[in-house]
Amino acid sequence: MPADPTASPRRGPARRGEFRYVLGRALPFLVIVLATLADVLTPPVERFDRFLIAAPALAAATWSARGTAAIGTLAMAATAVTAAVRGSLHPALLGNEVVLAVVVLAAAVSSHLRQRREAELRQLGAVAEVAQSAVLRPLPPRLGTVDLRLLYEASAACAHVGGDFYKALKVRGGVRIMLGDVQGKGLPAVEAASLLLGSFREAAYTAPDLPAIARRLEASMARYAERAPESEAADRFSTVLLAEIPDDRPVIRLLSCGHPAPVVQRGGTVETVEFSAPSVPVHLPVPVDAPFTVEEVPFGPGDRLLMFTDGVSETRDASGAFYPLERRLRAWADEPADRIPELLRQDLDRFGAHGLDDDTTALLVVRDGPAAPLRRIPSPPLAGSLRT
C-alpha cells in the first residue's frame, strides 16, 4: 500500500499539464530569440533566420488569433533585423517577408479555428454537466438507517457521465439501492442507464421485493427495445446490484443480476458476499428463464457494505494482478467512512497500470442507528415489502 494515502495522484499530472501549457506559450518567443542570436553571432553563410518561420506556427497551438498575428509580426521584424545586421538588405528579403506573412496568416486562421473548436467543446462539457445532474443526481449523505458515501469517476478525462449508474431511495420501512453498469460507453450507455434509473425510481416505492424490482427493470428494457428497435441503447445489457436495508432488522438483502459481488466489513473482518445463484444481467440478448435469488446477510450498526462496478474489481497493475480490494478495506478499517471513497480513488489510480481507465463507481453503505423522522407526507405501506 502506498506510504502516503492522502497524497493526491492527480496533482502531478495537473502540474505537468500546466507546465506544458506554459512552455507552449513561451516556445514561439524562445524560437525568435535563439534564431535571432544565432543568426547575428554566426558567419553570414550560416542562415539561422530561416527558423523564424516556426514561431507563428507554434503560436497557433496556444495563442489566440491576434496573439499569433502579433508573434508573427515580431518574427517578421526579427527577420529584417538579422538581414540588416548581415548587411543583406536586398530584394530577397522582400521575398522572405512575403513567405513569412503567408505563414502568419495561415497560423492566425488555424488559431481562430482552434479557439472555435475549444468553445464548442466547452459547450458540450456544459451539456454533459446538465446530463449528469439529470441522470445521476447527487446522493444524500444519509437515508433512513444508513449513511451513503459515493465514488464516481467517468473513464474519459473530460467526461461527466459514463455507463455506470446508481440510485438510493428511502421507502416505507427501509432503504432500497441500485448500482449498475451498462455494456459499453457513450450516449447509448447513458440512455440505457437513464431508462433503468427511471424504472427503479418507479418500482422501488411499490414493488413488494427485490425480485419484483428486477422484473420491472427487465420489462422496461424489453418495452423500450420493442418501441425503438433502431436505438443502440436497445441492444445494451446491464449488470445490476439491488440492495434493501429494512429499518427494523440488522440485515441487508441483496440481488445480483450479473454484477460483481459487494464486500461487507464488520470491524476488521472483510469478506465478499457469496451469491448462491446470481441472476443474469438485465436485458441480456439470450433467452434465459431463471428465478431471482435474494441473499440476506447480517448488517448491524457500524457495519459497512461496499458496492462497486468492474472499474474497481477489474483494475490491474503492470504485472496483470487484480486490485486487492479486501486487503485495502482491512487496512482502512479504522478510517472514517467519509474518507474511504477518496482513499479508494487515489489507490486505484496509483495501482492501475493506466490509472482509472474505465468508468469507476463505488458506493459505501454504512449502517447507523435508527432513522430520523422524515419530514414529508407518509406514503402507504408496501404490500409485503421489507417484512420478515
Coordinates of C-alpha atoms in Angstrom, one line a residue:
M1 CA 0.0 0.0 0.0
P2 CA 1.3 3.5 -0.7
A3 CA 3.0 5.1 2.2
D4 CA 1.1 8.4 1.9
P5 CA -2.6 7.6 1.0
T6 CA -3.6 11.2 1.4
A7 CA -1.4 12.5 -1.4
S8 CA -3.4 13.3 -4.5
P9 CA -2.4 11.3 -7.6
R10 CA -3.8 13.9 -9.9
R11 CA -1.8 16.8 -8.6
G12 CA 1.3 15.6 -10.5
P13 CA -0.4 15.2 -13.9
A14 CA -2.2 18.5 -13.4
R15 CA 1.1 20.3 -12.7
R16 CA 2.7 18.6 -15.7
G17 CA -0.1 19.8 -17.9
E18 CA 0.2 23.3 -16.6
F19 CA 3.9 23.3 -17.3
R20 CA 3.4 22.0 -20.8
Y21 CA 0.9 24.8 -21.5
V22 CA 3.3 27.5 -20.1
L23 CA 6.1 26.0 -22.2
G24 CA 3.9 26.0 -25.3
R25 CA 3.1 29.7 -24.8
A26 CA 6.8 30.6 -24.3
L27 CA 8.2 28.5 -27.1
P28 CA 7.5 30.9 -30.0
F29 CA 9.4 33.7 -28.2
L30 CA 12.2 31.3 -27.4
V31 CA 12.5 30.4 -31.1
I32 CA 12.6 34.1 -32.1
V33 CA 15.3 34.9 -29.6
L34 CA 17.5 31.9 -30.2
A35 CA 17.2 32.1 -34.0
T36 CA 18.0 35.9 -34.0
L37 CA 21.0 35.5 -31.7
A38 CA 22.3 32.5 -33.6
D39 CA 22.0 34.4 -36.9
V40 CA 23.7 37.5 -35.6
L41 CA 26.5 35.8 -33.8
T42 CA 27.5 33.3 -36.6
P43 CA 29.1 33.9 -40.0
P44 CA 26.7 35.2 -42.7
V45 CA 26.9 31.9 -44.5
E46 CA 25.0 30.3 -41.6
R47 CA 21.3 31.3 -42.1
F48 CA 19.5 30.7 -38.8
D49 CA 16.8 33.3 -39.6
R50 CA 15.0 30.5 -41.5
F51 CA 13.9 29.1 -38.2
L52 CA 11.8 32.2 -37.5
I53 CA 9.1 30.8 -39.7
A54 CA 8.4 28.3 -37.0
A55 CA 7.4 30.9 -34.4
P56 CA 3.9 31.8 -35.7
A57 CA 3.2 28.1 -36.4
L58 CA 4.0 27.2 -32.8
A59 CA 2.0 30.2 -31.5
A60 CA -1.2 28.9 -33.2
A61 CA -1.3 26.0 -30.8
T62 CA -1.7 28.0 -27.7
W63 CA -2.2 31.7 -28.5
S64 CA -5.3 33.5 -29.9
A65 CA -5.5 34.6 -33.5
R66 CA -4.5 38.1 -32.5
G67 CA -1.7 36.8 -30.3
T68 CA -0.5 34.6 -33.2
A69 CA -0.5 37.5 -35.6
A70 CA 1.4 39.6 -33.1
I71 CA 4.1 36.9 -32.7
G72 CA 4.3 36.5 -36.5
T73 CA 4.8 40.3 -36.8
L74 CA 7.6 40.0 -34.3
A75 CA 9.2 37.2 -36.3
M76 CA 9.0 39.4 -39.4
A77 CA 10.7 42.2 -37.6
A78 CA 13.4 39.9 -36.4
T79 CA 13.9 38.7 -40.0
A80 CA 14.5 42.3 -41.0
V81 CA 16.9 42.9 -38.1
T82 CA 19.0 39.9 -38.9
A83 CA 19.2 41.0 -42.5
A84 CA 20.3 44.5 -41.6
V85 CA 23.0 43.1 -39.2
R86 CA 24.3 40.9 -42.0
G87 CA 24.1 43.9 -44.4
S88 CA 22.0 41.9 -46.8
L89 CA 19.0 44.3 -47.3
H90 CA 18.2 43.3 -50.9
P91 CA 15.1 42.0 -52.9
A92 CA 15.5 38.5 -51.4
L93 CA 14.5 40.0 -48.0
L94 CA 11.1 41.1 -49.5
G95 CA 10.5 37.5 -50.7
N96 CA 11.3 36.1 -47.3
E97 CA 8.9 38.5 -45.6
V98 CA 6.1 37.7 -48.1
V99 CA 6.6 34.0 -47.3
L100 CA 6.6 34.6 -43.6
A101 CA 3.5 36.8 -43.9
V102 CA 1.6 34.0 -45.6
V103 CA 2.6 31.6 -42.8
V104 CA 1.5 34.2 -40.2
L105 CA -1.9 34.5 -41.9
A106 CA -2.3 30.7 -42.1
A107 CA -1.3 30.3 -38.4
A108 CA -3.8 33.0 -37.4
V109 CA -6.6 31.3 -39.2
S110 CA -5.6 28.0 -37.6
S111 CA -5.6 29.6 -34.2
H112 CA -9.1 31.0 -34.8
L113 CA -10.4 27.6 -35.9
R114 CA -8.8 26.0 -32.8
Q115 CA -10.5 28.6 -30.5
R116 CA -13.9 28.0 -32.1
R117 CA -13.5 24.2 -31.6
E118 CA -12.5 24.7 -28.0
A119 CA -15.6 26.8 -27.4
E120 CA -17.7 24.1 -28.9
L121 CA -16.1 21.5 -26.6
R122 CA -16.7 23.8 -23.6
Q123 CA -20.3 24.0 -24.6
L124 CA -20.5 20.2 -24.9
G125 CA -19.0 19.9 -21.5
A126 CA -21.7 22.2 -20.1
V127 CA -24.3 20.0 -21.7
A128 CA -22.7 16.9 -20.2
E129 CA -22.9 18.5 -16.7
V130 CA -26.6 19.1 -17.3
A131 CA -27.0 15.5 -18.4
Q132 CA -25.2 14.3 -15.3
S133 CA -27.4 16.3 -13.0
A134 CA -30.5 14.9 -14.7
V135 CA -29.4 11.2 -15.0
L136 CA -27.2 10.9 -11.9
R137 CA -28.4 13.1 -9.1
P138 CA -26.2 13.5 -6.1
L139 CA -26.9 11.0 -3.3
P140 CA -28.0 12.3 0.1
P141 CA -25.4 11.6 2.8
R142 CA -28.0 9.8 4.9
L143 CA -31.1 7.8 4.2
G144 CA -33.1 6.0 6.9
T145 CA -30.7 4.0 9.0
V146 CA -27.7 4.2 6.6
D147 CA -25.1 6.7 5.6
L148 CA -24.0 6.8 1.9
R149 CA -20.6 7.7 0.5
L150 CA -20.0 7.7 -3.2
L151 CA -17.1 7.5 -5.6
Y152 CA -17.9 8.2 -9.2
E153 CA -15.3 8.6 -12.0
A154 CA -16.0 8.6 -15.7
S155 CA -13.3 6.9 -17.8
A156 CA -12.6 9.8 -20.1
A157 CA -10.6 12.6 -18.5
C158 CA -13.1 15.3 -19.6
A159 CA -16.2 13.2 -19.4
H160 CA -19.0 13.8 -16.8
V161 CA -21.2 10.7 -17.4
G162 CA -20.5 7.2 -18.4
G163 CA -22.1 3.7 -18.4
D164 CA -22.2 3.4 -14.5
F165 CA -25.3 4.4 -12.7
Y166 CA -26.6 4.5 -9.1
K167 CA -29.7 5.4 -7.1
A168 CA -30.8 5.2 -3.4
L169 CA -34.3 5.8 -2.2
K170 CA -36.0 5.9 1.2
V171 CA -39.1 3.8 1.0
R172 CA -41.7 2.8 3.6
G173 CA -39.9 0.6 6.1
G174 CA -36.3 0.9 4.8
V175 CA -33.9 1.9 2.0
R176 CA -33.6 0.5 -1.5
I177 CA -30.4 0.9 -3.6
M178 CA -29.5 0.1 -7.2
L179 CA -26.0 0.2 -8.6
G180 CA -25.2 -0.9 -12.1
D181 CA -23.1 -0.8 -15.2
V182 CA -24.3 -0.7 -18.8
Q183 CA -22.4 -2.5 -21.5
G184 CA -20.2 -0.2 -23.4
K185 CA -19.8 3.6 -23.2
G186 CA -21.0 6.8 -24.8
L187 CA -24.5 8.2 -25.3
P188 CA -26.2 4.8 -25.9
A189 CA -24.9 3.6 -22.5
V190 CA -26.1 6.8 -20.8
E191 CA -29.6 6.4 -22.5
A192 CA -29.8 2.8 -21.2
A193 CA -28.8 3.9 -17.7
S194 CA -31.5 6.6 -17.7
L195 CA -34.1 4.1 -18.6
L196 CA -33.1 1.7 -15.8
L197 CA -32.9 4.6 -13.3
G198 CA -36.4 5.7 -14.2
S199 CA -37.7 2.2 -13.9
F200 CA -36.1 1.8 -10.5
R201 CA -37.5 5.1 -9.2
E202 CA -41.0 3.9 -10.1
A203 CA -40.7 0.3 -8.9
A204 CA -38.8 0.9 -5.6
Y205 CA -41.8 2.5 -3.9
T206 CA -44.4 -0.1 -4.9
A207 CA -42.6 -3.4 -5.7
P208 CA -43.1 -6.0 -2.9
D209 CA -39.5 -7.3 -3.0
L210 CA -36.2 -7.1 -4.9
P211 CA -37.1 -9.8 -7.5
A212 CA -40.2 -7.7 -8.4
I213 CA -37.9 -4.7 -9.0
A214 CA -35.6 -6.8 -11.2
R215 CA -38.5 -8.0 -13.2
R216 CA -39.6 -4.4 -13.7
L217 CA -36.2 -3.4 -14.9
E218 CA -36.2 -6.3 -17.4
A219 CA -39.7 -5.3 -18.6
S220 CA -38.7 -1.7 -19.1
M221 CA -35.8 -2.5 -21.3
A222 CA -37.9 -5.0 -23.3
R223 CA -40.6 -2.4 -23.9
Y224 CA -38.0 0.1 -25.0
A225 CA -36.4 -2.3 -27.4
E226 CA -39.9 -3.0 -29.0
R227 CA -40.7 0.7 -29.2
A228 CA -37.3 1.8 -30.5
P229 CA -35.5 -1.2 -32.1
E230 CA -33.2 1.1 -34.1
S231 CA -31.8 2.7 -30.9
E232 CA -28.3 1.5 -29.9
A233 CA -29.4 1.6 -26.3
A234 CA -32.0 -1.1 -27.0
D235 CA -29.1 -3.5 -27.7
R236 CA -27.3 -2.9 -24.4
F237 CA -27.4 -5.2 -21.4
S238 CA -26.6 -4.1 -17.9
T239 CA -25.3 -5.7 -14.7
V240 CA -27.3 -4.5 -11.7
L241 CA -26.9 -4.9 -8.0
L242 CA -30.0 -4.3 -5.9
A243 CA -30.0 -3.8 -2.1
E244 CA -32.7 -3.5 0.5
I245 CA -32.0 -2.4 4.1
P246 CA -35.0 -2.7 6.4
D247 CA -35.3 -0.3 9.3
D248 CA -36.3 -2.9 11.9
R249 CA -33.8 -5.7 11.3
P250 CA -30.0 -5.8 11.3
V251 CA -29.7 -7.3 7.8
I252 CA -29.3 -6.3 4.2
R253 CA -30.9 -8.1 1.3
L254 CA -29.0 -8.3 -2.0
L255 CA -29.9 -9.4 -5.5
S256 CA -27.2 -9.5 -8.2
C257 CA -28.0 -9.5 -11.9
G258 CA -24.6 -10.5 -13.2
H259 CA -22.9 -7.7 -11.1
P260 CA -19.7 -8.0 -9.1
A261 CA -20.4 -9.2 -5.5
P262 CA -20.2 -6.5 -2.8
V263 CA -17.9 -6.6 0.1
V264 CA -19.0 -6.4 3.8
Q265 CA -16.8 -5.0 6.5
R266 CA -17.5 -5.8 10.2
G267 CA -14.8 -4.2 12.3
G268 CA -11.5 -5.6 11.0
T269 CA -13.3 -8.5 9.2
V270 CA -13.8 -8.1 5.5
E271 CA -15.5 -10.6 3.2
T272 CA -17.1 -10.8 -0.2
V273 CA -20.8 -11.7 -0.3
E274 CA -21.3 -15.1 -1.9
F275 CA -24.4 -15.4 -4.1
S276 CA -25.7 -19.0 -4.3
A277 CA -27.4 -18.3 -7.6
P278 CA -26.6 -14.9 -9.2
S279 CA -29.1 -13.9 -11.9
V280 CA -28.2 -13.0 -15.5
P281 CA -27.7 -9.3 -16.5
V282 CA -30.7 -7.2 -17.3
H283 CA -31.7 -7.3 -21.0
L284 CA -29.2 -9.9 -21.9
P285 CA -29.9 -10.9 -25.5
V286 CA -30.2 -14.6 -24.6
P287 CA -33.4 -16.2 -23.7
V288 CA -33.0 -17.2 -20.0
D289 CA -35.8 -18.1 -17.7
A290 CA -34.3 -18.3 -14.2
P291 CA -35.7 -17.2 -10.8
F292 CA -34.2 -14.2 -9.0
T293 CA -32.4 -15.2 -5.8
V294 CA -32.0 -12.8 -2.8
E295 CA -29.2 -13.2 -0.3
E296 CA -29.8 -11.9 3.2
V297 CA -26.6 -11.2 5.2
P298 CA -26.2 -9.6 8.7
F299 CA -25.8 -5.9 8.6
G300 CA -25.9 -4.3 12.1
P301 CA -24.8 -0.8 13.4
G302 CA -21.3 0.1 12.4
D303 CA -21.2 -2.5 9.5
R304 CA -20.1 -1.3 6.1
L305 CA -21.0 -2.6 2.6
L306 CA -19.1 -1.5 -0.5
M307 CA -21.0 -1.9 -3.8
F308 CA -18.9 -1.3 -6.9
T309 CA -18.6 -1.7 -10.6
D310 CA -16.0 -3.5 -12.6
G311 CA -13.9 -0.3 -12.8
V312 CA -12.8 -1.4 -9.3
S313 CA -12.8 -5.2 -9.5
E314 CA -11.1 -5.4 -12.8
T315 CA -8.3 -2.8 -12.3
R316 CA -4.9 -4.5 -12.8
D317 CA -1.4 -3.4 -12.2
A318 CA 1.5 -3.6 -14.7
S319 CA 2.0 -7.3 -13.8
G320 CA -1.6 -8.1 -14.5
A321 CA -2.6 -8.6 -10.8
F322 CA -6.1 -7.6 -9.8
Y323 CA -6.7 -4.8 -7.3
P324 CA -6.7 -6.3 -3.8
L325 CA -9.9 -4.7 -2.6
E326 CA -10.4 -6.8 0.6
R327 CA -6.9 -6.2 1.7
R328 CA -7.2 -2.5 1.3
L329 CA -10.5 -2.3 3.2
R330 CA -8.9 -4.2 6.1
A331 CA -6.2 -1.6 6.2
W332 CA -8.7 1.2 6.2
A333 CA -11.0 -0.4 8.9
D334 CA -10.3 2.4 11.3
E335 CA -10.6 5.2 8.7
P336 CA -13.8 7.3 8.8
A337 CA -16.4 6.4 6.3
D338 CA -16.1 9.9 4.7
R339 CA -12.5 9.2 3.7
I340 CA -13.0 5.7 2.1
P341 CA -14.2 6.8 -1.4
E342 CA -11.2 9.3 -1.8
L343 CA -8.7 6.7 -0.4
L344 CA -10.1 4.2 -2.9
R345 CA -9.9 6.6 -5.8
Q346 CA -6.3 7.6 -5.1
D347 CA -5.3 4.0 -4.5
L348 CA -6.9 2.7 -7.7
D349 CA -5.2 5.5 -9.7
R350 CA -1.8 4.5 -8.3
F351 CA -2.4 0.8 -8.6
G352 CA -3.8 0.6 -12.1
A353 CA -1.2 0.2 -15.0
H354 CA -3.1 3.1 -16.8
G355 CA -4.7 4.8 -13.9
L356 CA -8.5 4.9 -13.9
D357 CA -9.1 3.9 -17.5
D358 CA -12.7 2.6 -17.0
D359 CA -15.9 4.0 -15.5
T360 CA -15.4 3.6 -11.8
T361 CA -18.2 3.7 -9.2
A362 CA -18.2 2.6 -5.6
L363 CA -20.9 3.2 -3.1
L364 CA -20.2 2.7 0.6
V365 CA -23.3 1.9 2.7
V366 CA -22.8 2.3 6.5
R367 CA -25.4 1.0 8.9
D368 CA -26.1 3.6 11.6
G369 CA -28.7 3.9 14.4
P370 CA -32.5 4.4 14.0
A371 CA -33.7 6.6 11.1
A372 CA -34.6 10.2 11.8
P373 CA -38.2 11.1 11.2
L374 CA -38.9 12.0 7.6
R375 CA -40.4 15.5 7.0
R376 CA -42.7 14.5 4.2
I377 CA -46.2 13.1 3.8
P378 CA -46.2 9.4 4.7
S379 CA -46.7 7.0 1.8
P380 CA -48.9 3.9 2.1
P381 CA -47.2 0.8 3.3
L382 CA -45.8 -1.5 0.6
A383 CA -47.6 -4.8 0.3
G384 CA -45.2 -7.3 1.7
S385 CA -42.2 -5.0 1.3
L386 CA -39.4 -5.2 3.8
R387 CA -41.4 -7.6 6.1
T388 CA -39.8 -10.5 7.9

